[in-house]
CSV table of C-alpha atoms and ligand atoms in Angstrom, one decimal:
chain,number,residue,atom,x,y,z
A,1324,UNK,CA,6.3,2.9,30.7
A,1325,UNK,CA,8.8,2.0,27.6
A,1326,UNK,CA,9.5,4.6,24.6
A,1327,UNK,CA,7.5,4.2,21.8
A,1328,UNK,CA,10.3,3.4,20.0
A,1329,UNK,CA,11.3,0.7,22.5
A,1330,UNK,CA,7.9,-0.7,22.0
A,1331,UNK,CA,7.8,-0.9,18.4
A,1332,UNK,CA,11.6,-2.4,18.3
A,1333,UNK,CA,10.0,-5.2,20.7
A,1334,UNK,CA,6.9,-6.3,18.6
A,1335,UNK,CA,9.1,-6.4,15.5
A,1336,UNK,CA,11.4,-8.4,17.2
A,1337,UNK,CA,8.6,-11.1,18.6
A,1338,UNK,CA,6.3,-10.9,15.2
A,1339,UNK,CA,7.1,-13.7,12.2
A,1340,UNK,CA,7.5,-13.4,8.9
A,1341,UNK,CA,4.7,-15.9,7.9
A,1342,UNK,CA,5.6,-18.9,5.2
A,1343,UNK,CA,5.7,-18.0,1.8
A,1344,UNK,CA,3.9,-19.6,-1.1
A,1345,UNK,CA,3.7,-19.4,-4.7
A,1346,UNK,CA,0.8,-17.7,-5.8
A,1347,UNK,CA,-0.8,-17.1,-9.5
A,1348,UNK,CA,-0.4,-13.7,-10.4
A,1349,UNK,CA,-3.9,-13.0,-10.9
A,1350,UNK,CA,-4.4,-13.3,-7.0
A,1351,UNK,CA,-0.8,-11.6,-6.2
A,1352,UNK,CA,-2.6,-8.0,-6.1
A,1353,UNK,CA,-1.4,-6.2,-2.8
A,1354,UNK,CA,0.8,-9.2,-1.7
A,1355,UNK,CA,4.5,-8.3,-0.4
A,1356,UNK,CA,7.4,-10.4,-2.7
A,1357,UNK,CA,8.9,-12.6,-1.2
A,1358,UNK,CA,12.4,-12.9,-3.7
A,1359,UNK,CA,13.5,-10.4,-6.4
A,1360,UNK,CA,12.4,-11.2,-9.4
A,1361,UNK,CA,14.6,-10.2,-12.6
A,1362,UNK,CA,13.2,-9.7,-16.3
A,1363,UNK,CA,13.4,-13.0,-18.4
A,1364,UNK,CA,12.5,-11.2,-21.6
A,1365,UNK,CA,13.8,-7.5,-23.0
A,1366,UNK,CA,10.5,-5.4,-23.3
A,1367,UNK,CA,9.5,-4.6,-26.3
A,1368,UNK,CA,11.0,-8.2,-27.2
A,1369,UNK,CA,11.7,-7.3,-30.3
A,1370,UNK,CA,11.9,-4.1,-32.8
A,1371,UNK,CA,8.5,-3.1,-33.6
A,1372,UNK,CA,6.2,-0.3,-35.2
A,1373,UNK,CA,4.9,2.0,-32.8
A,1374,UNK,CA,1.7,2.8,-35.5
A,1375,UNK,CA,-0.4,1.6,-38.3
A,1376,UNK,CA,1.7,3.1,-41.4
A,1377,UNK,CA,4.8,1.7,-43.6
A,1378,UNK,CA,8.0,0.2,-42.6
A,1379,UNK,CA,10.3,1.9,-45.0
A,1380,UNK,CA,14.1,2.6,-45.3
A,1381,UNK,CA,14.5,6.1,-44.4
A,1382,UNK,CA,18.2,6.8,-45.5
A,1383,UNK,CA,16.6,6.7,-49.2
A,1384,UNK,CA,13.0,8.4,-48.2
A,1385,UNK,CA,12.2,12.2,-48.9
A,1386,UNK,CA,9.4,14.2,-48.8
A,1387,UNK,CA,7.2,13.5,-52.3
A,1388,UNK,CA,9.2,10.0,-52.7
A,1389,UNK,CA,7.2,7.0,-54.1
A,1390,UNK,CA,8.0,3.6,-53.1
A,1391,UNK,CA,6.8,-0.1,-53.9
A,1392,UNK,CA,4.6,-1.7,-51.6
A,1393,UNK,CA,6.0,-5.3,-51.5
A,1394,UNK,CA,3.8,-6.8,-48.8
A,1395,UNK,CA,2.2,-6.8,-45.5
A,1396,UNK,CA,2.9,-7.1,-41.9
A,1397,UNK,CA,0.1,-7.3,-39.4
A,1398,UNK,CA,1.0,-8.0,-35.7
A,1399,UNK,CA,1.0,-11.5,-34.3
A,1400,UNK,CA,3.2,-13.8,-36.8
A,1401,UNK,CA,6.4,-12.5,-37.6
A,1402,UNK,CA,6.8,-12.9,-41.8
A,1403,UNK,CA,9.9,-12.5,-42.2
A,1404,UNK,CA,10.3,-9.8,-44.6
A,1405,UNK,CA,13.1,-7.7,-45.6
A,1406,UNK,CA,13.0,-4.5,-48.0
A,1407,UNK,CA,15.3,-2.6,-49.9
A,1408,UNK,CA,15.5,1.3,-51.1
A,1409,UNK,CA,12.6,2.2,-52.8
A,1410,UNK,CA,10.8,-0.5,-51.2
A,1411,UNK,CA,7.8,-0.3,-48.2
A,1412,UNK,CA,6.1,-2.8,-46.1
A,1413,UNK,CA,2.1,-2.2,-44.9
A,1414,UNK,CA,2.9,-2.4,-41.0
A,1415,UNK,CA,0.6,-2.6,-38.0
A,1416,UNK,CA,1.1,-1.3,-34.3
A,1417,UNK,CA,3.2,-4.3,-32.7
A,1418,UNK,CA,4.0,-6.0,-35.8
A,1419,UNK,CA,7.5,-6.8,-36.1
A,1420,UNK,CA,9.7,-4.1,-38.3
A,1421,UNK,CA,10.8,-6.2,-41.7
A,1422,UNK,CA,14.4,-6.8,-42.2
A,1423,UNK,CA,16.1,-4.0,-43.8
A,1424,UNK,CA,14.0,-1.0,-42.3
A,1425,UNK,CA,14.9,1.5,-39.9
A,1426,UNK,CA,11.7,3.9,-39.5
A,1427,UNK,CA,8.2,3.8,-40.0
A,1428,UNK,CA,6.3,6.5,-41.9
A,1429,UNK,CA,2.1,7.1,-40.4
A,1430,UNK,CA,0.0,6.3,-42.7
A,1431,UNK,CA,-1.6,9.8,-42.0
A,1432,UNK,CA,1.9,11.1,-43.5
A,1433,UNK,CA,1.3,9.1,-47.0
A,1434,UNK,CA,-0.6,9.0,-49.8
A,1435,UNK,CA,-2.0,5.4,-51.0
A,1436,UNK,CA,-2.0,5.3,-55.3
A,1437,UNK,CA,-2.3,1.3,-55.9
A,1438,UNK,CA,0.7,-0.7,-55.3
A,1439,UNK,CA,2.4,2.5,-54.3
A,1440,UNK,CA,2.8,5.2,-51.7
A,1441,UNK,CA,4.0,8.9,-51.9
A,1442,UNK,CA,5.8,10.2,-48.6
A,1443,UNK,CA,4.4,13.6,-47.6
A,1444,UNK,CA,7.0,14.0,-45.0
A,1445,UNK,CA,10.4,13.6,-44.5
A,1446,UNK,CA,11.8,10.3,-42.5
A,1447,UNK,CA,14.9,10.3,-39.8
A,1448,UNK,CA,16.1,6.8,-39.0
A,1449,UNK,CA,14.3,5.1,-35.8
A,1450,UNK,CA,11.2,7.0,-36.4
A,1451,UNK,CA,7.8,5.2,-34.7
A,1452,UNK,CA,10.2,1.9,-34.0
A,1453,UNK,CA,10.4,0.5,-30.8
A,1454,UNK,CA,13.3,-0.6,-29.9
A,1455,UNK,CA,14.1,-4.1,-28.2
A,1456,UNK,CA,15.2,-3.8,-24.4
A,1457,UNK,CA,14.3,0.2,-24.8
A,1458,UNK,CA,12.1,-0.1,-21.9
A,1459,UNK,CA,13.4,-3.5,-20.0
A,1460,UNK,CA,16.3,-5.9,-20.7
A,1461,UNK,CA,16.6,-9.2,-20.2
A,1462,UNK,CA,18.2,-10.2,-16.6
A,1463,UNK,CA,17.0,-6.3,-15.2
A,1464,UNK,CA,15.4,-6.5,-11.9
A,1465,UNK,CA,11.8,-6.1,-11.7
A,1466,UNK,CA,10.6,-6.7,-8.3
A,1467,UNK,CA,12.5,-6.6,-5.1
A,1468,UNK,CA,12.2,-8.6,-2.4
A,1469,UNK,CA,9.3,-7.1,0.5
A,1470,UNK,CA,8.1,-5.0,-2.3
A,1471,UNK,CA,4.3,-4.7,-2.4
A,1472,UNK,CA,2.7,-6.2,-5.8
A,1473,UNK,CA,0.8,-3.7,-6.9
A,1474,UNK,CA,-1.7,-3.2,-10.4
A,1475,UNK,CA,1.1,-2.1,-12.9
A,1476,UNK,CA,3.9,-4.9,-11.0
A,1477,UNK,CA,0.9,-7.7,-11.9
A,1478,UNK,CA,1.2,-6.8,-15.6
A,1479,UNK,CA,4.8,-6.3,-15.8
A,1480,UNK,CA,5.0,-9.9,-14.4
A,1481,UNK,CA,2.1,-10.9,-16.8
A,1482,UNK,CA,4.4,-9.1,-19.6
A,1483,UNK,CA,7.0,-11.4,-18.6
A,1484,UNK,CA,5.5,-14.6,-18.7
A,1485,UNK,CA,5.0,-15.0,-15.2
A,1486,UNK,CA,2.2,-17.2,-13.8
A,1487,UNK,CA,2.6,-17.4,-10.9
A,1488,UNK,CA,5.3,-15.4,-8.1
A,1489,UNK,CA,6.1,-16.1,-4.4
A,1490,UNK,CA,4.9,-13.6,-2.3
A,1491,UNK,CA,4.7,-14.0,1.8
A,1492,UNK,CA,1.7,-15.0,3.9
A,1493,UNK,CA,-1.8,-13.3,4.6
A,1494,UNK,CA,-2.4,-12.3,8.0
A,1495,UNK,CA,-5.7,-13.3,9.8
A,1496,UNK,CA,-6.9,-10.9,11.9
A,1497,UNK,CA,-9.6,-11.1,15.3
A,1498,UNK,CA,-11.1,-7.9,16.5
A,1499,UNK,CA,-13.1,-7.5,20.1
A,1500,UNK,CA,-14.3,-4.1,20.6
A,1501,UNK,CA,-14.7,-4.6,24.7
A,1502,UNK,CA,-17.5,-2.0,26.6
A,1503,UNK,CA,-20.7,-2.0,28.6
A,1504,UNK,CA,-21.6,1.0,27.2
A,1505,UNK,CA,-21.6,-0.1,23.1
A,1506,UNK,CA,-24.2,-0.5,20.8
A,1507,UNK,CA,-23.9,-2.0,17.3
A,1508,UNK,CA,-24.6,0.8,14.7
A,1509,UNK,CA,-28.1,0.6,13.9
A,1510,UNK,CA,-30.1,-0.3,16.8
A,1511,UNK,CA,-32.0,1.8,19.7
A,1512,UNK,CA,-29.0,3.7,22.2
A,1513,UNK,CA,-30.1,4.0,25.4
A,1514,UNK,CA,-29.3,6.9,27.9
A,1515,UNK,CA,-25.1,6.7,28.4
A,1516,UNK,CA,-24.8,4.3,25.9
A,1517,UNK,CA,-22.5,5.0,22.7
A,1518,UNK,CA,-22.3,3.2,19.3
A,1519,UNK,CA,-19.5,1.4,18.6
A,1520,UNK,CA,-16.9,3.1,16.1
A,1521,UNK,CA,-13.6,0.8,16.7
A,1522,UNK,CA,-15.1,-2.5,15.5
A,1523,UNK,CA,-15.9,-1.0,12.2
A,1524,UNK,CA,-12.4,1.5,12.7
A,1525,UNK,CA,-10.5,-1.9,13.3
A,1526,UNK,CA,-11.4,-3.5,10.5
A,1527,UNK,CA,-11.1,-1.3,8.1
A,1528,UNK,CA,-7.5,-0.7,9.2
A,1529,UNK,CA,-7.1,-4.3,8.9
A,1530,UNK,CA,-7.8,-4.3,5.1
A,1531,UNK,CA,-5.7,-1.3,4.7
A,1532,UNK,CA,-3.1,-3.4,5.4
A,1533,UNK,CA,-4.1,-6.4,3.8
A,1534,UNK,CA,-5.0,-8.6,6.6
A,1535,UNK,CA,-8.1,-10.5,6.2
A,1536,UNK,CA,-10.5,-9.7,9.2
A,1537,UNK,CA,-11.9,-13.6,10.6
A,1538,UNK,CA,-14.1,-11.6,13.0
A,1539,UNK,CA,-15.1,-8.9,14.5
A,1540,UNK,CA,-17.0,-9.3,17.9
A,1541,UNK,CA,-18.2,-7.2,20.6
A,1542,UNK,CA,-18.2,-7.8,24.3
A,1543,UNK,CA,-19.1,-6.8,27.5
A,1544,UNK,CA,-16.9,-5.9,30.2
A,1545,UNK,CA,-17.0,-8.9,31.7
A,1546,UNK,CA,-14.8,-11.8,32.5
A,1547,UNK,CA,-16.4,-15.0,30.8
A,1548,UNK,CA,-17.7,-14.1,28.0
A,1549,UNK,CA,-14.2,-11.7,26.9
A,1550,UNK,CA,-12.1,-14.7,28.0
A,1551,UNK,CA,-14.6,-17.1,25.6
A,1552,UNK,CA,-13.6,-14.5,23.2
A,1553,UNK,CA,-10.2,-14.4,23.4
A,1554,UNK,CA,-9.5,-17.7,22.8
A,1555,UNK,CA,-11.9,-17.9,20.0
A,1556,UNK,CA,-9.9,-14.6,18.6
A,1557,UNK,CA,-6.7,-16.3,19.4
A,1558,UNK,CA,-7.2,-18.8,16.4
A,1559,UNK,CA,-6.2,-15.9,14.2
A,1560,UNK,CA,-2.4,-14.9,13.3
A,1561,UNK,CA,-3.1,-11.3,15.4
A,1562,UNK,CA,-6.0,-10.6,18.1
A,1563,UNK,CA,-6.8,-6.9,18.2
A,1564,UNK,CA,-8.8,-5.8,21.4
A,1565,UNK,CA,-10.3,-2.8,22.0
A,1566,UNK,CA,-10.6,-0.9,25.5
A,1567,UNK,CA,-10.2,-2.6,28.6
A,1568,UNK,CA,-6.4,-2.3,28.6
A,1569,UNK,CA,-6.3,0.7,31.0
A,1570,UNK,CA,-6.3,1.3,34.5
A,1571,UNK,CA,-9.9,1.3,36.1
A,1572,UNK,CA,-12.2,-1.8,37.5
A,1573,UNK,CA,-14.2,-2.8,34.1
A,1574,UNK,CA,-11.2,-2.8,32.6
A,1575,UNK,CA,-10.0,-6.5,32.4
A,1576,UNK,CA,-8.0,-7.5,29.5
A,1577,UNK,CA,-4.7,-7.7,30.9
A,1578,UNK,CA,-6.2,-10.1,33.9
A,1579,UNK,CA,-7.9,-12.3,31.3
A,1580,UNK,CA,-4.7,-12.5,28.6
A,1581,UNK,CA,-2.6,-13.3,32.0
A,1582,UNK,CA,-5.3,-16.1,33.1
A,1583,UNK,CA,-5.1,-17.3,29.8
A,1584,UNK,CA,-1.5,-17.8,30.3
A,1585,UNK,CA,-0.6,-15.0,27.9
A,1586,UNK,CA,3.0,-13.2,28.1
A,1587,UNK,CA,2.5,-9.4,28.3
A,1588,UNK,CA,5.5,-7.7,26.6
A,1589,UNK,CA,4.4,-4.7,26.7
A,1590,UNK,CA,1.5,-2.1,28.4
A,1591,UNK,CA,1.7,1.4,28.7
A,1592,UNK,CA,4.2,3.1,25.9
A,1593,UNK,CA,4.9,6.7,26.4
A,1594,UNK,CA,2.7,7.9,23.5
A,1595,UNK,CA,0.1,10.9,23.3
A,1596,UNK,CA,-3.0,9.3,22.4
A,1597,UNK,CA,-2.4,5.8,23.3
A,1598,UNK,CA,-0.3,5.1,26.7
A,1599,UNK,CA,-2.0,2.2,27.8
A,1600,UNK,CA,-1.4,-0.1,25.1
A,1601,UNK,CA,-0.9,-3.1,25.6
A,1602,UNK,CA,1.2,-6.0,23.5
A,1603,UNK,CA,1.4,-9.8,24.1
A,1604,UNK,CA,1.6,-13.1,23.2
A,1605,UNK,CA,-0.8,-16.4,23.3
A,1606,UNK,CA,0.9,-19.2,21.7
A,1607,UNK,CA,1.7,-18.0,18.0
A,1608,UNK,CA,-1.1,-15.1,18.5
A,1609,UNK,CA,0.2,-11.7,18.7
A,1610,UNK,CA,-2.0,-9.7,20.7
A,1611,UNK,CA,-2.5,-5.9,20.6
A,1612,UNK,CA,-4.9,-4.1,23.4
A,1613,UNK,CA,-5.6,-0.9,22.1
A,1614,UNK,CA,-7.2,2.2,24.3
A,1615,UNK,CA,-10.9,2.0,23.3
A,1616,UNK,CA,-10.7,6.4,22.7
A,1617,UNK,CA,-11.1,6.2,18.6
A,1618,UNK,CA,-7.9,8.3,18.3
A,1619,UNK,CA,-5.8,6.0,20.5
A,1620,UNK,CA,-6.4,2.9,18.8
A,1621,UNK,CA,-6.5,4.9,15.3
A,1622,UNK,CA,-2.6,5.9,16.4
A,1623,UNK,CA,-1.5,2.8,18.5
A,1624,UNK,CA,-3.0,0.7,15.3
A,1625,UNK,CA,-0.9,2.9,12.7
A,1626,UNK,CA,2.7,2.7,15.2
A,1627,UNK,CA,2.6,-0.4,16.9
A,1628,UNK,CA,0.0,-2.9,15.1
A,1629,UNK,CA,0.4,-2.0,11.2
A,1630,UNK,CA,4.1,-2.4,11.1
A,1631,UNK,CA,3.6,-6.2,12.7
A,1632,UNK,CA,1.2,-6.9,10.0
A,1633,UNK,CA,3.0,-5.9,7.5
A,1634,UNK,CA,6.5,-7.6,8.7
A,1635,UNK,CA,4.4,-10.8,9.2
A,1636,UNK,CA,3.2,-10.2,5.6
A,1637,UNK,CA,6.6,-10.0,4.2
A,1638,UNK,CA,7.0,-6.2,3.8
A,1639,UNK,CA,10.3,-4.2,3.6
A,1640,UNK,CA,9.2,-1.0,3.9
A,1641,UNK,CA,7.4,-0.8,7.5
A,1642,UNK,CA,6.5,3.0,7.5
A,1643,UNK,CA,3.7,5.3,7.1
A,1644,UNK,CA,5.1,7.2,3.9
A,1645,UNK,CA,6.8,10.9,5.0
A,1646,UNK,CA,6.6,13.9,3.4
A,1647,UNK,CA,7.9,17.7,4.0
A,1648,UNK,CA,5.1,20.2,4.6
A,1649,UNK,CA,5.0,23.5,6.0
A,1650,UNK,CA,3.3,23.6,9.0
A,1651,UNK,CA,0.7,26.5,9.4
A,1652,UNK,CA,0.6,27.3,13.4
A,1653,UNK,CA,3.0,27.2,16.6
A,1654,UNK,CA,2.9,23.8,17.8
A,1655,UNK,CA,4.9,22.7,21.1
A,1656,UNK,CA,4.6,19.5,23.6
A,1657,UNK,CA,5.3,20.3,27.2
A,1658,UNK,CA,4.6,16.7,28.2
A,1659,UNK,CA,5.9,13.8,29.3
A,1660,UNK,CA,4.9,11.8,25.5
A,1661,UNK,CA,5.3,12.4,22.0
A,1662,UNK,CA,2.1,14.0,20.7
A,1663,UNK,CA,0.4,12.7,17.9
A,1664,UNK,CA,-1.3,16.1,15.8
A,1665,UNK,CA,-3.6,15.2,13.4
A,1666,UNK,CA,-3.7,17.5,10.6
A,1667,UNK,CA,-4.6,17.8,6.9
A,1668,UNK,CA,-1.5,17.8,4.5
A,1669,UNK,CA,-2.9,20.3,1.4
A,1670,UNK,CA,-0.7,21.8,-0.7
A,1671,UNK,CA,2.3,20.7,1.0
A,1672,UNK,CA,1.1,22.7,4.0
A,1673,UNK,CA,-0.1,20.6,7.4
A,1674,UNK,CA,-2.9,22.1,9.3
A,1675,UNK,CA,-4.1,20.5,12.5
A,1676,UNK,CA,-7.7,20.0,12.4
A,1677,UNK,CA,-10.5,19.8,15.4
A,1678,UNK,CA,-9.7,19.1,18.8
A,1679,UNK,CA,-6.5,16.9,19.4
A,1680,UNK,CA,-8.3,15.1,22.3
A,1681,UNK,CA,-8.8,11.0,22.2
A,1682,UNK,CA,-12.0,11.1,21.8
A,1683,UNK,CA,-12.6,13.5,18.8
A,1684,UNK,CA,-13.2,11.4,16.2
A,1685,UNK,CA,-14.5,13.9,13.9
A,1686,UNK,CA,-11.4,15.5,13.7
A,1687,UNK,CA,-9.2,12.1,13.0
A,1688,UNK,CA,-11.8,12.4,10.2
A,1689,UNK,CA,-11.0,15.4,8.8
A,1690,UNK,CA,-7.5,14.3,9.0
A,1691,UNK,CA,-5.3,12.8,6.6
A,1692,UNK,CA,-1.8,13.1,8.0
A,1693,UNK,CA,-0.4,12.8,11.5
A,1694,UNK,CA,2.9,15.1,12.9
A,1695,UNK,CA,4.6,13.8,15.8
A,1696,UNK,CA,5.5,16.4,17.9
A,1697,UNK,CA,8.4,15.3,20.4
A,1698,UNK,CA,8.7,16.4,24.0
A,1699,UNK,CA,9.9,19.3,24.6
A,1700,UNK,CA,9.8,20.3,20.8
A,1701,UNK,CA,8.6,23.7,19.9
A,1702,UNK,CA,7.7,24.3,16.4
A,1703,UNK,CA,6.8,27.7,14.6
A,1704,UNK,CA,4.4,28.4,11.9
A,1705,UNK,CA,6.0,28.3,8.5
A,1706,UNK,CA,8.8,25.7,9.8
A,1707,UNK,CA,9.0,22.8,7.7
A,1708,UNK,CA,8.4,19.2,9.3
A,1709,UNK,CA,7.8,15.8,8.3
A,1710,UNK,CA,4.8,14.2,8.4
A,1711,UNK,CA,3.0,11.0,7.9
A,1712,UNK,CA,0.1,10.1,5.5
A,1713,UNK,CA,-2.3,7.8,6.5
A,1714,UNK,CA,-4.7,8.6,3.8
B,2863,AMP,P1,-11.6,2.2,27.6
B,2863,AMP,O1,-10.3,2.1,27.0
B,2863,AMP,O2,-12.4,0.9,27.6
B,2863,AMP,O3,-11.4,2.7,29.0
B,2863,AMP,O4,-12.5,3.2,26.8
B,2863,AMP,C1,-12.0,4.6,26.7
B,2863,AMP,C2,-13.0,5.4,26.0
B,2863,AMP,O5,-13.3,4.9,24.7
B,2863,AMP,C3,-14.4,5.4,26.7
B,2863,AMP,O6,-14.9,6.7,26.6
B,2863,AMP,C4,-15.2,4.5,25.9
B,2863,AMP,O7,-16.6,4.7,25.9
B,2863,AMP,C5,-14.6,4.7,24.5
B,2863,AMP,N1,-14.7,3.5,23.7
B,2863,AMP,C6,-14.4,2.3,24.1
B,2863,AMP,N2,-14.6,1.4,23.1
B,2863,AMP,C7,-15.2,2.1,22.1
B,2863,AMP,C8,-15.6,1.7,20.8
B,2863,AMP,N3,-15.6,0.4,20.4
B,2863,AMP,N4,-16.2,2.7,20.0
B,2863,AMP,C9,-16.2,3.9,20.4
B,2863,AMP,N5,-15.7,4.3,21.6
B,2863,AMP,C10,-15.2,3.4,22.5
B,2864,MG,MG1,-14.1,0.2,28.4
């Protein structure tokens, strides 16, 4: 049995970084970058009004001051216009400020008589202009390498001009939920029969991470139909099973992978839930056998699979995100693996919720955080630990 540590260390080291491509940026959402990208225009581009009012001069503006209206500038085509004291321009929000000007006055703030309006406020210099390069300049970076594209990156790119970026490569995912005892959601359960939770847990982890899910199958424990499913699910980038990979008679996984000339890097990992995971290889298919107890696969998915996904994806950042909490009870872990306590991060506090046994999958649900508490560790109520968010 290797350290989950160990483990992980060894899947990242086998898994691939998948080809990169260009794609538009329309279809970038959630995609991983594959270069830094760096800012080809300032944002705003240029100086601009910040409101429907008047582009005025304010150096030689007062309260109760009347200035000429020499013409008009609407958004969308610059005019060229330039003023002088006692002189204002008609402006629009985005139109470009007029040569000459330093401020814009509301148009709340003035009062319209013809050709003319009368300030009803003072005017400091710079007031409602936007400045060019005040948010962005030119040349800045705005998307590093392995960083995910998310809704606000798209339009900064869009803001830019972009079309199109390189990102890395979509993962295809295979799932096999393997068991005698499993019946699809929906239809009749039979005495000792159970539905089957993983396929649809699987999958949805899957999307999480933005692989696409090819299929999603379920098998009996037996030998030629899971072997015709393996190699069907081999024909994705990653093959996720589900039970089978542990110790008794029906459970046949490892046998099959190994008939089907599979390398098994790893099986069993010194992890609490999850030690008989299992990790190989079938050609350019990465393989993960996960314990078929809904919190084992939930954890071994989120340690061991995720972080191959997303390095295959292009990612940087490879981790469940950490945050502080206080946690609210005594915890300690007088066994032999790291302990895996689900809990509920509220107001920075972590509570573990329902029983922490592999099969309580009502308490995973409850759950939105996970503390890993280390052998040997003993930690007291009120002590502050990191934890991850899954949710
Ligand atoms: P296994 O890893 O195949 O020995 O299964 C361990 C436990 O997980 C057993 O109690 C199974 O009934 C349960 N189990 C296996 N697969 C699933 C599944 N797809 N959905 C829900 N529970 C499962
Ligand atoms: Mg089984």
């Amino acid at each position: 049995m290797i350290s989950e540590e160990e483990a992980r260390n060894k899947i990242l080291d086998i898994v691939r970084s998948l080809p990169v491509r260009k794609l538009s940026i329309s279809k970038s959402l959630d995609f991983f970058a594959a270069e830094d990208q760096f800012a080809r225009l300032p944002l705003p581009a240029f100086d601009n009004s910040a409101m429907d009012g008047y582009a005025v001069i304010a150096g030689s503006c007062k309260k109760g001051q009347r200035l000429r209206v020499i013409g008009e500038q609407p958004a969308g085509r610059d005019k060229q216009l330039c003023i002088s004291r006692g002189e204002a321009v008609r402006i629009f929000t985005g139109a470009p400020v007029p040569a000459g000007a330093d401020a814009i006055v509301m148009q709340e703030d003035v009062t319209r008589e013809g050709n003319k309006i009368v300030l009803n406020v003072d005017v400091d210099h710079g007031d409602f202009v936007r400045r060019r390069g005040c948010d962005l300049v030119e040349g800045q970076k705005i998307l590093a390498k392995g960083e995910r594209i998310r809704t606000a990156t798209t339009a900064l790119l869009a803001s830019q001009g972009f079309a199109e970026v390189t990102v890395g490569g979509e993962v295809n995912a295979a799932v096999i939920s393997t068991g005698d005892e499993l019946v699809k959601p929906g239809e009749k359960l039979e005495p000792g029969q159970i539905y089957d939770s993983n396929s649809l847990l699987l999958a949805a982890l899957l999307k999480r991470c933005g692989a696409v899910v090819d299929s999603v199958e379920h098998c009996r424990d037996e030998r030629e139909p899971l072997m015709e499913a393996i190699k069907s699910g081999i024909k994705s980038h990653i093959l996720i099973i589900s039970g089978g990979v542990s110790v008794g008679e029906h459970d046949l996984v490892k046998d099959i992978l190994r008939g089907l000339g599979a390398k098994i890097d790893i099986w069993r990992v010194a992890i609490k839930p999850g030690k008989p995971f299992l990790f190989g290889e079938i050609g350019d298919c990465a393989v993960f056998g996960l314990p078929g107890n809904p919190v084992s696969a939930f954890i071994t998915f989120l340690q061991f699979a995720r972080p191959a996904i997303l390095k295959m994806m292009g990612a940087t950042n490879l981790d469940l995100r950490k945050v502080p909490a206080k946690l609210t009870v005594d915890l300690s872990n007088d066994g032999e693996r790291p302990h895996y306590v689900r809990g509920k991060l509220e107001h920075r506090q972590f509570i573990p919720v329902g029983r922490q046994e592999s099969h309580a999958l009502f308490g995973l649900s409850r759950s939105n955080a996970l503390l890993q508490v280390a052998v040997g560790q003993s930690l007291k109520a009120d002590e502050i630990v990191d934890v991850q968010i899954w949710d």
